[in-house]
PDB file of C-alpha atoms in Angstrom:
ATOM      1  CA  MET A1411       7.597 -84.486 -88.340  1.00 40.00           C
ATOM      2  CA  SER A1412      11.308 -83.933 -87.291  1.00 41.00           C
ATOM      3  CA  ARG A1413      13.492 -86.649 -86.526  1.00 41.00           C
ATOM      4  CA  GLY A1414      15.505 -87.182 -83.482  1.00 44.00           C
ATOM      5  CA  GLY A1415      19.252 -87.705 -83.248  1.00 44.00           C
ATOM      6  CA  ARG A1416      19.065 -91.426 -83.278  1.00 43.00           C
ATOM      7  CA  GLY A1417      16.612 -91.410 -86.518  1.00 45.00           C
ATOM      8  CA  GLY A1418      13.594 -92.108 -84.311  1.00 44.00           C
ATOM      9  CA  PHE A1419      10.613 -89.598 -84.191  1.00 43.00           C
ATOM     10  CA  ILE A1420      10.953 -87.327 -81.392  1.00 44.00           C
ATOM     11  CA  GLY A1421       7.211 -87.763 -80.337  1.00 47.00           C
ATOM     12  CA  LEU A1422       7.445 -91.451 -80.343  1.00 46.00           C
ATOM     13  CA  CYS A1423      10.555 -91.756 -78.150  1.00 49.00           C
ATOM     14  CA  PRO A1424       8.487 -91.660 -74.718  1.00 52.00           C
ATOM     15  CA  PHE A1425       5.941 -94.155 -76.163  1.00 51.00           C
ATOM     16  CA  LEU A1426       8.526 -96.523 -77.683  1.00 52.00           C
ATOM     17  CA  ALA A1427      10.474 -96.372 -74.139  1.00 52.00           C
ATOM     18  CA  SER A1428       7.370 -97.425 -72.357  1.00 54.00           C
ATOM     19  CA  LEU A1429       6.371-100.114 -74.912  1.00 52.00           C
ATOM     20  CA  ALA A1430      10.040-101.629 -74.676  1.00 55.00           C
ATOM     21  CA  LEU A1431       9.800-101.477 -70.917  1.00 52.00           C
ATOM     22  CA  TYR A1432       6.394-103.178 -70.763  1.00 55.00           C
ATOM     23  CA  LEU A1433       7.504-105.895 -73.331  1.00 56.00           C
ATOM     24  CA  GLN A1434      10.532-106.348 -71.069  1.00 59.00           C
ATOM     25  CA  PHE A1435       8.365-106.935 -68.021  1.00 53.00           C
ATOM     26  CA  ALA A1436       5.944-109.129 -69.822  1.00 53.00           C
ATOM     27  CA  ARG A1437       8.755-111.553 -71.227  1.00 55.00           C
ATOM     28  CA  ARG A1438      10.283-111.595 -67.494  1.00 53.00           C
ATOM     29  CA  ALA A1439       6.741-112.199 -65.887  1.00 50.00           C
ATOM     30  CA  THR A1440       6.180-115.226 -68.181  1.00 49.00           C
ATOM     31  CA  SER A1441       9.462-116.741 -67.844  1.00 52.00           C
ATOM     32  CA  THR A1442       9.177-116.550 -64.072  1.00 53.00           C
ATOM     33  CA  GLY A1443       5.555-117.968 -64.346  1.00 56.00           C
ATOM     34  CA  MET A1444       4.413-114.791 -62.811  1.00 53.00           C
ATOM     35  CA  THR A1445       1.112-113.658 -64.079  1.00 56.00           C
ATOM     36  CA  HIS A1446      -1.219-110.984 -63.640  1.00 57.00           C
ATOM     37  CA  ARG A1447      -4.989-111.211 -63.811  1.00 65.00           C
ATOM     38  CA  ILE A1448      -6.985-108.407 -64.819  1.00 68.00           C
ATOM     39  CA  GLU A1449     -10.217-108.176 -63.047  1.00 68.00           C
ATOM     40  CA  PRO A1450     -13.132-107.051 -64.902  1.00 80.00           C
ATOM     41  CA  ARG A1451     -14.634-103.886 -63.702  1.00 81.00           C
ATOM     42  CA  PRO A1452     -18.020-104.326 -61.969  1.00 91.00           C
ATOM     43  CA  THR A1453     -20.905-103.229 -63.858  1.00 96.00           C
ATOM     44  CA  PRO A1454     -23.383-100.664 -62.705  1.00 98.00           C
ATOM     45  CA  MET A1455     -25.819-103.358 -62.161  1.00 98.00           C
ATOM     46  CA  ASP A1456     -23.154-105.180 -60.175  1.00 97.00           C
ATOM     47  CA  ILE A1457     -22.708-102.143 -57.950  1.00 98.00           C
ATOM     48  CA  ALA A1458     -26.711-101.755 -57.441  1.00 98.00           C
ATOM     49  CA  LEU A1459     -26.568-105.709 -56.393  1.00 98.00           C
ATOM     50  CA  GLY A1460     -23.805-104.750 -53.742  1.00 98.00           C
ATOM     51  CA  GLU A1461     -26.055-101.853 -52.462  1.00 98.00           C
ATOM     52  CA  ALA A1462     -29.093-104.188 -52.379  1.00 98.00           C
ATOM     53  CA  GLU A1463     -27.161-106.907 -50.486  1.00 98.00           C
ATOM     54  CA  ARG A1464     -25.926-104.218 -47.768  1.00 98.00           C
ATOM     55  CA  ALA A1465     -29.580-103.104 -47.415  1.00 98.00           C
ATOM     56  CA  ALA A1466     -30.279-106.550 -46.385  1.00 97.00           C
ATOM     57  CA  VAL A1467     -27.780-106.838 -43.907  1.00 97.00           C
ATOM     58  CA  ARG A1468     -29.440-103.518 -42.554  1.00 97.00           C
ATOM     59  CA  GLY A1469     -32.802-105.183 -42.377  1.00 96.00           C
ATOM     60  CA  GLU A1470     -34.495-103.141 -45.626  1.00 97.00           C
ATOM     61  CA  VAL A1471     -35.822-104.731 -48.502  1.00 98.00           C
ATOM     62  CA  PRO A1472     -32.793-105.397 -50.662  1.00 98.00           C
ATOM     63  CA  VAL A1473     -33.099-103.094 -53.533  1.00 98.00           C
ATOM     64  CA  GLY A1474     -30.156-101.268 -54.608  1.00 98.00           C
ATOM     65  CA  ALA A1475     -29.773 -98.292 -57.228  1.00 98.00           C
ATOM     66  CA  VAL A1476     -26.944 -96.450 -59.289  1.00 98.00           C
ATOM     67  CA  ILE A1477     -26.985 -93.308 -61.440  1.00 98.00           C
ATOM     68  CA  VAL A1478     -24.568 -93.265 -64.151  1.00 98.00           C
ATOM     69  CA  ALA A1479     -23.513 -89.846 -65.500  1.00 98.00           C
ATOM     70  CA  PRO A1480     -23.138 -89.529 -69.631  1.00 97.00           C
ATOM     71  CA  ASP A1481     -19.404 -89.986 -69.168  1.00 97.00           C
ATOM     72  CA  GLY A1482     -19.699 -93.467 -67.456  1.00 96.00           C
ATOM     73  CA  ALA A1483     -18.897 -92.346 -64.068  1.00 97.00           C
ATOM     74  CA  VAL A1484     -20.799 -93.572 -61.372  1.00 97.00           C
ATOM     75  CA  LEU A1485     -22.715 -90.483 -59.718  1.00 97.00           C
ATOM     76  CA  ALA A1486     -24.608 -91.938 -56.907  1.00 98.00           C
ATOM     77  CA  MET A1487     -25.295 -95.274 -55.414  1.00 98.00           C
ATOM     78  CA  ALA A1488     -27.675 -96.440 -52.726  1.00 98.00           C
ATOM     79  CA  GLY A1489     -29.784 -99.105 -51.001  1.00 98.00           C
ATOM     80  CA  ASN A1490     -33.277 -98.701 -49.289  1.00 98.00           C
ATOM     81  CA  ARG A1491     -33.465 -96.939 -46.047  1.00 98.00           C
ATOM     82  CA  THR A1492     -37.061 -96.714 -45.217  1.00 98.00           C
ATOM     83  CA  ARG A1493     -36.842 -98.240 -42.085  1.00 97.00           C
ATOM     84  CA  GLU A1494     -33.498 -96.641 -41.008  1.00 97.00           C
ATOM     85  CA  ARG A1495     -34.759 -93.269 -41.674  1.00 98.00           C
ATOM     86  CA  ASN A1496     -38.334 -93.845 -40.832  1.00 98.00           C
ATOM     87  CA  ASP A1497     -39.288 -92.617 -44.175  1.00 98.00           C
ATOM     88  CA  PRO A1498     -41.423 -94.446 -46.823  1.00 98.00           C
ATOM     89  CA  THR A1499     -39.955 -92.328 -49.674  1.00 98.00           C
ATOM     90  CA  ALA A1500     -36.216 -93.436 -49.027  1.00 98.00           C
ATOM     91  CA  HIS A1501     -36.097 -95.893 -51.577  1.00 98.00           C
ATOM     92  CA  ALA A1502     -32.919 -96.760 -53.345  1.00 98.00           C
ATOM     93  CA  GLU A1503     -34.120 -95.217 -56.562  1.00 98.00           C
ATOM     94  CA  MET A1504     -35.314 -91.920 -54.711  1.00 98.00           C
ATOM     95  CA  LEU A1505     -31.878 -91.619 -52.779  1.00 98.00           C
ATOM     96  CA  VAL A1506     -29.780 -91.818 -55.685  1.00 98.00           C
ATOM     97  CA  ILE A1507     -32.157 -89.322 -57.728  1.00 98.00           C
ATOM     98  CA  ARG A1508     -31.827 -86.905 -54.842  1.00 98.00           C
ATOM     99  CA  GLU A1509     -27.806 -87.258 -54.474  1.00 98.00           C
ATOM    100  CA  ALA A1510     -27.208 -87.028 -58.122  1.00 98.00           C
ATOM    101  CA  CYS A1511     -29.644 -83.796 -58.830  1.00 98.00           C
ATOM    102  CA  ARG A1512     -27.561 -82.528 -55.782  1.00 98.00           C
ATOM    103  CA  LYS A1513     -24.342 -83.164 -57.292  1.00 98.00           C
ATOM    104  CA  VAL A1514     -25.333 -81.795 -60.702  1.00 98.00           C
ATOM    105  CA  GLY A1515     -26.978 -78.852 -59.096  1.00 98.00           C
ATOM    106  CA  SER A1516     -30.515 -79.335 -60.891  1.00 98.00           C
ATOM    107  CA  GLU A1517     -33.772 -81.178 -60.457  1.00 97.00           C
ATOM    108  CA  ARG A1518     -33.146 -82.761 -63.962  1.00 98.00           C
ATOM    109  CA  ILE A1519     -30.245 -85.110 -64.720  1.00 98.00           C
ATOM    110  CA  GLY A1520     -31.043 -85.825 -68.510  1.00 96.00           C
ATOM    111  CA  GLY A1521     -28.254 -87.852 -70.174  1.00 97.00           C
ATOM    112  CA  HIS A1522     -27.850 -90.020 -66.788  1.00 98.00           C
ATOM    113  CA  ASP A1523     -28.876 -93.598 -66.588  1.00 98.00           C
ATOM    114  CA  LEU A1524     -30.505 -95.499 -63.498  1.00 98.00           C
ATOM    115  CA  TYR A1525     -29.787 -99.079 -62.628  1.00 98.00           C
ATOM    116  CA  VAL A1526     -32.035-100.668 -60.013  1.00 98.00           C
ATOM    117  CA  THR A1527     -32.345-104.143 -58.844  1.00 98.00           C
ATOM    118  CA  LEU A1528     -36.091-104.273 -58.781  1.00 98.00           C
ATOM    119  CA  GLU A1529     -38.768-102.678 -61.137  1.00 98.00           C
ATOM    120  CA  PRO A1530     -39.413 -99.245 -59.801  1.00 98.00           C
ATOM    121  CA  CYS A1531     -42.784 -98.557 -57.999  1.00 98.00           C
ATOM    122  CA  PRO A1532     -45.230 -96.001 -59.035  1.00 98.00           C
ATOM    123  CA  MET A1533     -43.672 -93.443 -56.843  1.00 98.00           C
ATOM    124  CA  CYS A1534     -39.998 -94.006 -57.841  1.00 98.00           C
ATOM    125  CA  ALA A1535     -41.219 -94.271 -61.574  1.00 98.00           C
ATOM    126  CA  ALA A1536     -42.486 -90.889 -61.343  1.00 98.00           C
ATOM    127  CA  ALA A1537     -39.346 -89.503 -59.935  1.00 98.00           C
ATOM    128  CA  ILE A1538     -37.755 -90.944 -62.999  1.00 98.00           C
ATOM    129  CA  SER A1539     -39.788 -89.298 -65.157  1.00 98.00           C
ATOM    130  CA  PHE A1540     -39.629 -85.840 -63.355  1.00 98.00           C
ATOM    131  CA  ALA A1541     -35.815 -86.190 -63.278  1.00 98.00           C
ATOM    132  CA  ARG A1542     -35.569 -87.080 -66.920  1.00 98.00           C
ATOM    133  CA  ILE A1543     -33.521 -90.119 -66.516  1.00 98.00           C
ATOM    134  CA  ARG A1544     -32.400 -91.168 -69.984  1.00 98.00           C
ATOM    135  CA  ARG A1545     -32.389 -94.775 -69.435  1.00 98.00           C
ATOM    136  CA  LEU A1546     -33.843 -97.000 -66.958  1.00 98.00           C
ATOM    137  CA  TYR A1547     -32.179-100.626 -66.268  1.00 98.00           C
ATOM    138  CA  PHE A1548     -33.784-102.974 -63.973  1.00 98.00           C
ATOM    139  CA  ALA A1549     -33.080-106.455 -62.880  1.00 98.00           C
ATOM    140  CA  ALA A1550     -36.291-108.230 -61.320  1.00 98.00           C
ATOM    141  CA  ALA A1551     -39.834-107.384 -62.548  1.00 97.00           C
ATOM    142  CA  ASP A1552     -42.212-106.768 -59.390  1.00 97.00           C
ATOM    143  CA  PRO A1553     -45.825-107.932 -60.391  1.00 96.00           C
ATOM    144  CA  LYS A1554     -47.084-106.934 -57.040  1.00 95.00           C
ATOM    145  CA  SER A1555     -45.808-103.467 -56.617  1.00 96.00           C
ATOM    146  CA  GLY A1556     -44.061-102.566 -59.830  1.00 97.00           C
ATOM    147  CA  GLY A1557     -44.906 -99.336 -61.437  1.00 97.00           C
ATOM    148  CA  VAL A1558     -43.327 -99.744 -64.956  1.00 98.00           C
ATOM    149  CA  LEU A1559     -44.199-103.078 -66.574  1.00 97.00           C
ATOM    150  CA  HIS A1560     -46.873-103.819 -63.731  1.00 96.00           C
ATOM    151  CA  GLY A1561     -49.495-102.009 -61.925  1.00 95.00           C
ATOM    152  CA  SER A1562     -49.955 -98.210 -62.909  1.00 96.00           C
ATOM    153  CA  ARG A1563     -47.239 -98.388 -65.752  1.00 97.00           C
ATOM    154  CA  VAL A1564     -46.448 -94.877 -65.045  1.00 98.00           C
ATOM    155  CA  PHE A1565     -44.502 -94.450 -68.477  1.00 98.00           C
ATOM    156  CA  ALA A1566     -47.609 -95.548 -70.367  1.00 97.00           C
ATOM    157  CA  GLN A1567     -49.660 -92.712 -69.185  1.00 97.00           C
ATOM    158  CA  SER A1568     -50.710 -89.931 -71.460  1.00 96.00           C
ATOM    159  CA  THR A1569     -49.681 -87.376 -68.432  1.00 95.00           C
ATOM    160  CA  CYS A1570     -46.268 -88.904 -67.985  1.00 96.00           C
ATOM    161  CA  HIS A1571     -44.214 -86.081 -69.231  1.00 93.00           C
ATOM    162  CA  HIS A1572     -40.856 -87.858 -70.032  1.00 97.00           C
ATOM    163  CA  VAL A1573     -40.433 -91.598 -70.752  1.00 98.00           C
ATOM    164  CA  PRO A1574     -36.971 -93.043 -70.217  1.00 98.00           C
ATOM    165  CA  GLU A1575     -35.538 -95.895 -72.496  1.00 98.00           C
ATOM    166  CA  THR A1576     -36.342 -98.928 -70.479  1.00 98.00           C
ATOM    167  CA  TYR A1577     -34.322-102.338 -70.267  1.00 98.00           C
ATOM    168  CA  ASP A1578     -35.457-104.980 -67.924  1.00 97.00           C
ATOM    169  CA  GLY A1579     -34.153-108.377 -66.950  1.00 96.00           C
ATOM    170  CA  ILE A1580     -30.453-107.402 -66.321  1.00 95.00           C
ATOM    171  CA  GLY A1581     -29.192-109.265 -63.329  1.00 95.00           C
ATOM    172  CA  ALA A1582     -32.766-110.507 -62.834  1.00 96.00           C
ATOM    173  CA  GLU A1583     -31.710-113.968 -61.380  1.00 97.00           C
ATOM    174  CA  ALA A1584     -29.178-112.501 -58.785  1.00 97.00           C
ATOM    175  CA  SER A1585     -31.703-109.925 -57.704  1.00 97.00           C
ATOM    176  CA  ALA A1586     -34.864-112.200 -57.659  1.00 97.00           C
ATOM    177  CA  ALA A1587     -32.590-114.774 -55.476  1.00 97.00           C
ATOM    178  CA  LEU A1588     -31.453-112.179 -53.064  1.00 97.00           C
ATOM    179  CA  LEU A1589     -35.215-110.878 -52.581  1.00 97.00           C
ATOM    180  CA  LYS A1590     -36.285-114.529 -52.357  1.00 96.00           C
ATOM    181  CA  ARG A1591     -33.561-115.259 -49.380  1.00 96.00           C
ATOM    182  CA  PHE A1592     -34.684-111.927 -47.774  1.00 96.00           C
ATOM    183  CA  PHE A1593     -38.594-112.597 -47.450  1.00 93.00           C
ATOM    184  CA  SER A1594     -37.972-116.479 -46.638  1.00 91.00           C
ATOM    185  CA  ALA A1595     -35.766-115.667 -43.713  1.00 89.00           C
ATOM    186  CA  ARG A1596     -38.624-113.154 -42.614  1.00 82.00           C
ATOM    187  CA  ARG A1597     -41.279-115.853 -42.732  1.00 77.00           C
ATOM    188  CA  ILE A1598     -39.666-118.281 -40.349  1.00 61.00           C
TER     189      ILE A1598
END
């Protein structure tokens, strides 16, 4: 490496200058009692739960979904919109799969991950398989209408062309509580 005029490495000068400014600010912030909290980034399941909460506000069954691209970027997010659109297929999973496919420009989005707040129904599980989703993460199980661990168990069928890696129970308590509050309010 070549040396700069003052004995430092040329490539390190901008880095060292930035580091010195940062350390100077950090010392000043600490001595004045000024602190900065770094908030953790929301997880894809946190985003899906937010979509589920917004769906509940719209009077929809509170289910939210998020598709994450292979680079970790959120590609699509949605909550149920079946009532709003008068469309029985407007489940959160279907909406995000459609949007992700549109953005990618293909009917298959292999390498992408789906996060959803409730176990997908058979229709959504079939769409997940057709779209070649790499991993499925879901929060709450759905013994009544689920199609992954319960009911038709779409991915366990010999006719299923693609089976995603499946992880359940992530954020299950928050999702189950939201669903319970939603349906309790409807029964009164």
